[in-house]
């Protein structure tokens, strides 16, 4: 059946500020020390007053601008009221009708890898996070525990249009979002620590005989703690909703067809119905009288534009045009994050773009994985790798020798020998890797080797092809920097005379 | 257009505010709150066409602070008013989230 999957995502992102949104408590993930980052403001004690963190607002602006949102010149904060143990004030300071940004977008690749899906961003707004509840899982009905360290930390809510059409697109939307936010440095987007969280709204549009369609009830899926789990949960929901519709025929808006919330059980790979929150969101928003509105000027936006680095999408395009990379290679490098892209750029600038891409995406990534280090900790710094590659492109050493130097440097590093460009010279010299570019010198060696191995030379002349291997091997031993292919060609030439 | 305040509405608002009202109190508050709403409703006689909604009572904007950390309360102080605690966490009756 050719139904359409309709998905909208709501992403919550914690901002990388030093202090909380409305007070000077530390904004730090600290689960082992509960309730040590609180004060009268974030505990909601009477008489305390919130004051907005300037940095948090600037990071929010930066995010919305990176998502191509329109920025409101006037914005305010509202109280969203509900009772929950992790929210001591019994209201969350959030933004209701005048969020600071609206109408942006994020582009993601479609499932076939060819097309681009432009996913609309309805709004990004800035609010405070709640604390954290820990539930007793023994089933014995013990008390829940509340840690308010996180309460009042700055949180962005990014709401997409329901433009996403497959679980795979949802995954790539989140991957691209995470990449963008880490690129511009507004969040570390660590899903394990909860600094990137995602809820998904999903339903199906099922075609009808008259050419129209019916919509299945919208389900909001929560509790997905990894990007992969979002994809799995949406795949599961797609199948489940279609099966349920075939069994019951219940459409969106029918009795029993209201929006429901389901949780995702990552251990069993199923979604399960959650109890509806009281009276579907009667949050009774009103402007928070404790906070005055904030205005934004064009100069402020210009300043933020000026300090925002190149974003992943234009950088991918530039890597293709400037360094001649394929779209695939450009993506492999960019998708690893800004540090690897910077590393690549330094290598490429001193050598050759394509070579640099090959080495970075293969040799460097492989060795990083093996050593379990980040690019910042990787022993061969980009200027050193660039120097190796330059020698290869200048034909000072062969590619094979280049790899030998690379491996030797890593061995040095493992033995705590400091690595430098000078060290490359030493290795080339010690191992005799200098390429013999002067053909004359190589010709001399070839002549000597043939003389020394008259038997093998004769065998080859008499049609025993394999005999040449011994000669090539000997020449290569004599001069390690030689290119084996060239040596073979010269030997064949010489022996055919 | 005065808002008709019903007893059910009062019960609903009380429930959202976690207030337990007796039938007698519902009666009293329906009448009292009704009068308050009627009084405030006098404002709707003013013609507000073309008037920007007011976001705040004071004409002040952009009260922001620098992103600097200051010392927080010691845990003991943070938990001092908690009805129940184990010395590390606030403790509350079990929260049911899943079915
Ligand atoms: Zn605080």
PDB file of N, CA, C and O and ligand atoms in Angstrom, chain A residues 20 23 25 37-39 41-42, ligand 1:
ATOM      1  N   UNK A  20      23.361  28.938  34.398  1.00  0.00           N
ATOM      2  CA  UNK A  20      21.982  28.633  34.019  1.00  0.00           C
ATOM      3  C   UNK A  20      21.318  29.826  33.318  1.00  0.00           C
ATOM      4  O   UNK A  20      21.919  30.882  33.180  1.00  0.00           O
ATOM      5  N   UNK A  23      19.806  32.232  36.482  1.00  0.00           N
ATOM      6  CA  UNK A  23      20.564  32.404  37.718  1.00  0.00           C
ATOM      7  C   UNK A  23      22.013  32.006  37.464  1.00  0.00           C
ATOM      8  O   UNK A  23      22.356  31.505  36.412  1.00  0.00           O
ATOM      9  N   UNK A  25      23.889  29.714  38.891  1.00  0.00           N
ATOM     10  CA  UNK A  25      24.315  28.339  39.177  1.00  0.00           C
ATOM     11  C   UNK A  25      24.992  27.760  37.940  1.00  0.00           C
ATOM     12  O   UNK A  25      24.681  28.139  36.821  1.00  0.00           O
ATOM     13  N   UNK A  37      23.782  22.241  42.471  1.00  0.00           N
ATOM     14  CA  UNK A  37      23.810  23.390  41.575  1.00  0.00           C
ATOM     15  C   UNK A  37      22.438  24.076  41.593  1.00  0.00           C
ATOM     16  O   UNK A  37      21.736  24.137  40.595  1.00  0.00           O
ATOM     17  N   UNK A  38      22.063  24.543  42.761  1.00  0.00           N
ATOM     18  CA  UNK A  38      20.762  25.206  42.892  1.00  0.00           C
ATOM     19  C   UNK A  38      20.898  26.462  43.745  1.00  0.00           C
ATOM     20  O   UNK A  38      21.877  26.642  44.463  1.00  0.00           O
ATOM     21  N   UNK A  39      19.905  27.331  43.599  1.00  0.00           N
ATOM     22  CA  UNK A  39      19.852  28.561  44.385  1.00  0.00           C
ATOM     23  C   UNK A  39      18.381  28.961  44.525  1.00  0.00           C
ATOM     24  O   UNK A  39      17.518  28.309  43.945  1.00  0.00           O
ATOM     25  N   UNK A  41      16.629  31.061  43.038  1.00  0.00           N
ATOM     26  CA  UNK A  41      15.937  31.293  41.762  1.00  0.00           C
ATOM     27  C   UNK A  41      15.497  29.966  41.142  1.00  0.00           C
ATOM     28  O   UNK A  41      14.332  29.779  40.800  1.00  0.00           O
ATOM     29  N   UNK A  42      16.459  29.027  40.994  1.00  0.00           N
ATOM     30  CA  UNK A  42      16.094  27.791  40.291  1.00  0.00           C
ATOM     31  C   UNK A  42      15.362  26.804  41.197  1.00  0.00           C
ATOM     32  O   UNK A  42      14.795  25.833  40.717  1.00  0.00           O
TER      33      UNK A  42
HETATM   34 ZN1  LIG C   1      20.192  28.690  40.525  1.00  0.00          ZN
END
